[in-house]
Amino acid sequence: MKNLIVMTLLMISALSITISPVRAEQQKWGSDVMHVSQTQLHAEHWLEKLQGSEQVLMTGAQISSHNRALVEHNRFISDPLSTHEVLSDKQLNGKIHLISKVPTSARYYIDGRKLTPEDYKTYQDNMQFTPTEQGHKIEYGLIVKRAAMRTFPTDDRVLNSGMDADLDRFQESALFPGDAVAILTRSQDSQWALVQGFNYLAWTRVENVALASKEQVQTFIKAADFIVVTGAKVFTQYVPEQAGVSEQQLDMSVRLPLVAQNEVPNALYGQNPYANYVVWLPTRTTQGQLSLQKALIGRSQDVHLGYLPFTKANVIRQGFKFLGERYGWGHDFNGRDCTGFVGEIYRSFGILMPRNSGDQGGTAYGIDTHFIKTTPLADKLAAIEQLEVGDLLYIPGHVMLYLGEEDGQPFVIHDVKGLAYFDDNKRLYKGTLNGVSVTPLLPLRLSVKNSYVDRLYNIKRIR
């Protein structure tokens, strides 16, 4: 026993020697991100500052009303199931050219070769359809896996003159499993479909969509009993020889109907499902049709029965689940960009938003505080002092989510690429963030001449 005690003490002493440098390093922790401490990188730090943080800001009925108003009055939100069932040649051509425009600026392939008119003609030829006096019948479907939405029916990555390989200018957005779409047309090579989702129209690969009747889609998306994915990403359980339901990625805000209790067996795919949620997962048959399959999501996974309550505390919790995720322009790199970040947070409460920051910040919904170019800086700073957690701040091409105030500094969490501010020597420091980051607002700069606050044009409060 004595020898065991001595050995244990020696092990503890060795462990202390191993850990001490780590602790010391943590104490010396530093970053080129100004005014940010390790403590501020935890949701709990900001939650402790909140009063009445669990108060529900909008009820389910109010959120439903909000969404209906968006569909009716905001041109960037639509109900895919309300799409005209038949489109004329002119209407279809108009839809195609809403998204598939040849850019006025030069574009380059990854290898540096500049796109030519012949390159664009190849894409345009693939978008051609056969004219018909009878019109083009719209089809409907459900997305079966995370699906990239593209400017043209191609996977080719193209860059602007800056040659930043992170910014594929043909990447538009993404759709998630269970999203309803209207299918307007297919490419000539039959590999792509032009689809209308709830907040975007673009091309996606046909393999991402399962065809269904409008009634089937309606039943799926209106199911009363459902789970919502509230983690950044969760996965269905592994199932041998069932690739369609095995380890499928589900991003934050995915909504899937629960299988009725009387339809849940005591053994499913060789496993007792009692420690799982059993959901209906849309899959695609070899003929491209919808097949709803039972899938298992462990109760340990970050999901919620129904939508999360819309509270300030939940806004913070949801935002921090993405902290550190790499920036993904248009949902590239299996991630998301600034508007995808805030969009998925709010969609986990059931709240819909337009896709792009200009469409969010430039259209009227919620409570808007607009600024014009001649708005005095003092007026903007006064408005910033009145911010509430969850408010959205818009500058051209970017949106940030307000976290709270500390030591006189307003802090935001946002999915952002660049970092710039004046250093202690009054010189413009340029670094990179390229991910979901916590930063103070006031020091951030776009250039020597313009700060973020200088370019702030709207503060939006979702209510």
PDB file of N, CA and C in Angstrom, residues 329-368:
ATOM      1  N   TRP A 329     -17.937  31.207 -47.951  1.00  0.00           N
ATOM      2  CA  TRP A 329     -18.706  32.073 -48.848  1.00  0.00           C
ATOM      3  C   TRP A 329     -19.850  31.277 -49.477  1.00  0.00           C
ATOM      4  N   GLY A 330     -21.086  31.757 -49.319  1.00  0.00           N
ATOM      5  CA  GLY A 330     -22.225  31.057 -49.913  1.00  0.00           C
ATOM      6  C   GLY A 330     -22.418  29.649 -49.381  1.00  0.00           C
ATOM      7  N   HIS A 331     -22.033  29.419 -48.108  1.00  0.00           N
ATOM      8  CA  HIS A 331     -22.110  28.087 -47.486  1.00  0.00           C
ATOM      9  C   HIS A 331     -21.072  27.127 -48.061  1.00  0.00           C
ATOM     10  N   ASP A 332     -19.990  27.663 -48.600  1.00  0.00           N
ATOM     11  CA  ASP A 332     -18.917  26.816 -49.107  1.00  0.00           C
ATOM     12  C   ASP A 332     -18.155  26.186 -47.936  1.00  0.00           C
ATOM     13  N   PHE A 333     -17.271  25.229 -48.259  1.00  0.00           N
ATOM     14  CA  PHE A 333     -16.397  24.574 -47.278  1.00  0.00           C
ATOM     15  C   PHE A 333     -17.182  23.905 -46.151  1.00  0.00           C
ATOM     16  N   ASN A 334     -18.398  23.476 -46.446  1.00  0.00           N
ATOM     17  CA  ASN A 334     -19.244  22.818 -45.446  1.00  0.00           C
ATOM     18  C   ASN A 334     -19.506  23.727 -44.254  1.00  0.00           C
ATOM     19  N   GLY A 335     -19.415  25.040 -44.496  1.00  0.00           N
ATOM     20  CA  GLY A 335     -19.670  26.017 -43.446  1.00  0.00           C
ATOM     21  C   GLY A 335     -20.744  26.988 -43.883  1.00  0.00           C
ATOM     22  N   ARG A 336     -20.531  28.271 -43.599  1.00  0.00           N
ATOM     23  CA  ARG A 336     -21.522  29.292 -43.955  1.00  0.00           C
ATOM     24  C   ARG A 336     -20.829  30.659 -43.913  1.00  0.00           C
ATOM     25  N   ASP A 337     -21.498  31.667 -44.433  1.00  0.00           N
ATOM     26  CA  ASP A 337     -20.971  33.022 -44.397  1.00  0.00           C
ATOM     27  C   ASP A 337     -21.750  33.840 -43.371  1.00  0.00           C
ATOM     28  N   CYS A 338     -21.594  35.174 -43.420  1.00  0.00           N
ATOM     29  CA  CYS A 338     -22.191  36.002 -42.360  1.00  0.00           C
ATOM     30  C   CYS A 338     -23.706  35.888 -42.317  1.00  0.00           C
ATOM     31  N   THR A 339     -24.361  35.847 -43.489  1.00  0.00           N
ATOM     32  CA  THR A 339     -25.816  35.775 -43.489  1.00  0.00           C
ATOM     33  C   THR A 339     -26.317  34.355 -43.237  1.00  0.00           C
ATOM     34  N   GLY A 340     -25.541  33.363 -43.675  1.00  0.00           N
ATOM     35  CA  GLY A 340     -25.880  31.998 -43.309  1.00  0.00           C
ATOM     36  C   GLY A 340     -25.802  31.804 -41.809  1.00  0.00           C
ATOM     37  N   PHE A 341     -24.801  32.411 -41.200  1.00  0.00           N
ATOM     38  CA  PHE A 341     -24.618  32.334 -39.741  1.00  0.00           C
ATOM     39  C   PHE A 341     -25.846  32.871 -39.011  1.00  0.00           C
ATOM     40  N   VAL A 342     -26.242  34.115 -39.303  1.00  0.00           N
ATOM     41  CA  VAL A 342     -27.393  34.664 -38.581  1.00  0.00           C
ATOM     42  C   VAL A 342     -28.689  33.986 -39.033  1.00  0.00           C
ATOM     43  N   GLY A 343     -28.755  33.598 -40.309  1.00  0.00           N
ATOM     44  CA  GLY A 343     -29.971  32.953 -40.819  1.00  0.00           C
ATOM     45  C   GLY A 343     -30.262  31.632 -40.154  1.00  0.00           C
ATOM     46  N   GLU A 344     -29.220  30.812 -39.951  1.00  0.00           N
ATOM     47  CA  GLU A 344     -29.435  29.512 -39.308  1.00  0.00           C
ATOM     48  C   GLU A 344     -29.755  29.668 -37.823  1.00  0.00           C
ATOM     49  N   ILE A 345     -29.146  30.663 -37.178  1.00  0.00           N
ATOM     50  CA  ILE A 345     -29.487  30.927 -35.773  1.00  0.00           C
ATOM     51  C   ILE A 345     -30.971  31.238 -35.650  1.00  0.00           C
ATOM     52  N   TYR A 346     -31.442  32.185 -36.435  1.00  0.00           N
ATOM     53  CA  TYR A 346     -32.836  32.605 -36.310  1.00  0.00           C
ATOM     54  C   TYR A 346     -33.803  31.548 -36.837  1.00  0.00           C
ATOM     55  N   ARG A 347     -33.379  30.776 -37.799  1.00  0.00           N
ATOM     56  CA  ARG A 347     -34.270  29.727 -38.314  1.00  0.00           C
ATOM     57  C   ARG A 347     -34.466  28.613 -37.286  1.00  0.00           C
ATOM     58  N   SER A 348     -33.521  28.477 -36.330  1.00  0.00           N
ATOM     59  CA  SER A 348     -33.720  27.468 -35.286  1.00  0.00           C
ATOM     60  C   SER A 348     -34.848  27.866 -34.336  1.00  0.00           C
ATOM     61  N   PHE A 349     -35.284  29.134 -34.412  1.00  0.00           N
ATOM     62  CA  PHE A 349     -36.478  29.590 -33.696  1.00  0.00           C
ATOM     63  C   PHE A 349     -37.706  29.557 -34.603  1.00  0.00           C
ATOM     64  N   GLY A 350     -37.518  29.183 -35.877  1.00  0.00           N
ATOM     65  CA  GLY A 350     -38.617  29.170 -36.836  1.00  0.00           C
ATOM     66  C   GLY A 350     -38.743  30.469 -37.612  1.00  0.00           C
ATOM     67  N   ILE A 351     -37.783  31.391 -37.449  1.00  0.00           N
ATOM     68  CA  ILE A 351     -37.861  32.719 -38.081  1.00  0.00           C
ATOM     69  C   ILE A 351     -37.120  32.695 -39.415  1.00  0.00           C
ATOM     70  N   LEU A 352     -37.812  33.087 -40.476  1.00  0.00           N
ATOM     71  CA  LEU A 352     -37.213  33.123 -41.809  1.00  0.00           C
ATOM     72  C   LEU A 352     -36.563  34.476 -42.073  1.00  0.00           C
ATOM     73  N   MET A 353     -35.550  34.461 -42.947  1.00  0.00           N
ATOM     74  CA  MET A 353     -34.856  35.688 -43.353  1.00  0.00           C
ATOM     75  C   MET A 353     -34.460  35.575 -44.816  1.00  0.00           C
ATOM     76  N   PRO A 354     -34.332  36.717 -45.502  1.00  0.00           N
ATOM     77  CA  PRO A 354     -33.724  36.694 -46.839  1.00  0.00           C
ATOM     78  C   PRO A 354     -32.301  36.148 -46.765  1.00  0.00           C
ATOM     79  N   ARG A 355     -31.792  35.717 -47.907  1.00  0.00           N
ATOM     80  CA  ARG A 355     -30.491  35.059 -47.934  1.00  0.00           C
ATOM     81  C   ARG A 355     -29.316  36.019 -47.804  1.00  0.00           C
ATOM     82  N   ASN A 356     -29.306  37.116 -48.557  1.00  0.00           N
ATOM     83  CA  ASN A 356     -28.135  37.982 -48.627  1.00  0.00           C
ATOM     84  C   ASN A 356     -28.238  39.160 -47.665  1.00  0.00           C
ATOM     85  N   SER A 357     -27.081  39.677 -47.240  1.00  0.00           N
ATOM     86  CA  SER A 357     -27.078  40.738 -46.232  1.00  0.00           C
ATOM     87  C   SER A 357     -27.784  41.992 -46.730  1.00  0.00           C
ATOM     88  N   GLY A 358     -27.574  42.347 -48.005  1.00  0.00           N
ATOM     89  CA  GLY A 358     -28.248  43.527 -48.544  1.00  0.00           C
ATOM     90  C   GLY A 358     -29.755  43.363 -48.580  1.00  0.00           C
ATOM     91  N   ASP A 359     -30.212  42.132 -48.820  1.00  0.00           N
ATOM     92  CA  ASP A 359     -31.655  41.856 -48.849  1.00  0.00           C
ATOM     93  C   ASP A 359     -32.228  41.861 -47.439  1.00  0.00           C
ATOM     94  N   GLN A 360     -31.437  41.412 -46.471  1.00  0.00           N
ATOM     95  CA  GLN A 360     -31.878  41.477 -45.069  1.00  0.00           C
ATOM     96  C   GLN A 360     -31.905  42.920 -44.580  1.00  0.00           C
ATOM     97  N   GLY A 361     -30.782  43.599 -44.731  1.00  0.00           N
ATOM     98  CA  GLY A 361     -30.660  44.939 -44.184  1.00  0.00           C
ATOM     99  C   GLY A 361     -31.399  45.997 -44.971  1.00  0.00           C
ATOM    100  N   GLY A 362     -31.677  45.707 -46.239  1.00  0.00           N
ATOM    101  CA  GLY A 362     -32.280  46.718 -47.096  1.00  0.00           C
ATOM    102  C   GLY A 362     -33.774  46.616 -47.253  1.00  0.00           C
ATOM    103  N   THR A 363     -34.393  45.603 -46.644  1.00  0.00           N
ATOM    104  CA  THR A 363     -35.847  45.473 -46.743  1.00  0.00           C
ATOM    105  C   THR A 363     -36.473  45.584 -45.356  1.00  0.00           C
ATOM    106  N   ALA A 364     -37.728  46.001 -45.348  1.00  0.00           N
ATOM    107  CA  ALA A 364     -38.397  46.342 -44.088  1.00  0.00           C
ATOM    108  C   ALA A 364     -39.069  45.125 -43.472  1.00  0.00           C
ATOM    109  N   TYR A 365     -38.561  44.686 -42.356  1.00  0.00           N
ATOM    110  CA  TYR A 365     -39.234  43.727 -41.466  1.00  0.00           C
ATOM    111  C   TYR A 365     -38.553  43.846 -40.118  1.00  0.00           C
ATOM    112  N   GLY A 366     -39.259  43.471 -39.078  1.00  0.00           N
ATOM    113  CA  GLY A 366     -38.742  43.723 -37.747  1.00  0.00           C
ATOM    114  C   GLY A 366     -38.750  45.218 -37.466  1.00  0.00           C
ATOM    115  N   ILE A 367     -37.860  45.643 -36.579  1.00  0.00           N
ATOM    116  CA  ILE A 367     -37.735  47.065 -36.235  1.00  0.00           C
ATOM    117  C   ILE A 367     -36.408  47.560 -36.789  1.00  0.00           C
ATOM    118  N   ASP A 368     -36.472  48.459 -37.765  1.00  0.00           N
ATOM    119  CA  ASP A 368     -35.271  48.940 -38.440  1.00  0.00           C
ATOM    120  C   ASP A 368     -34.885  50.331 -37.953  1.00  0.00           C
TER     121      ASP A 368
END
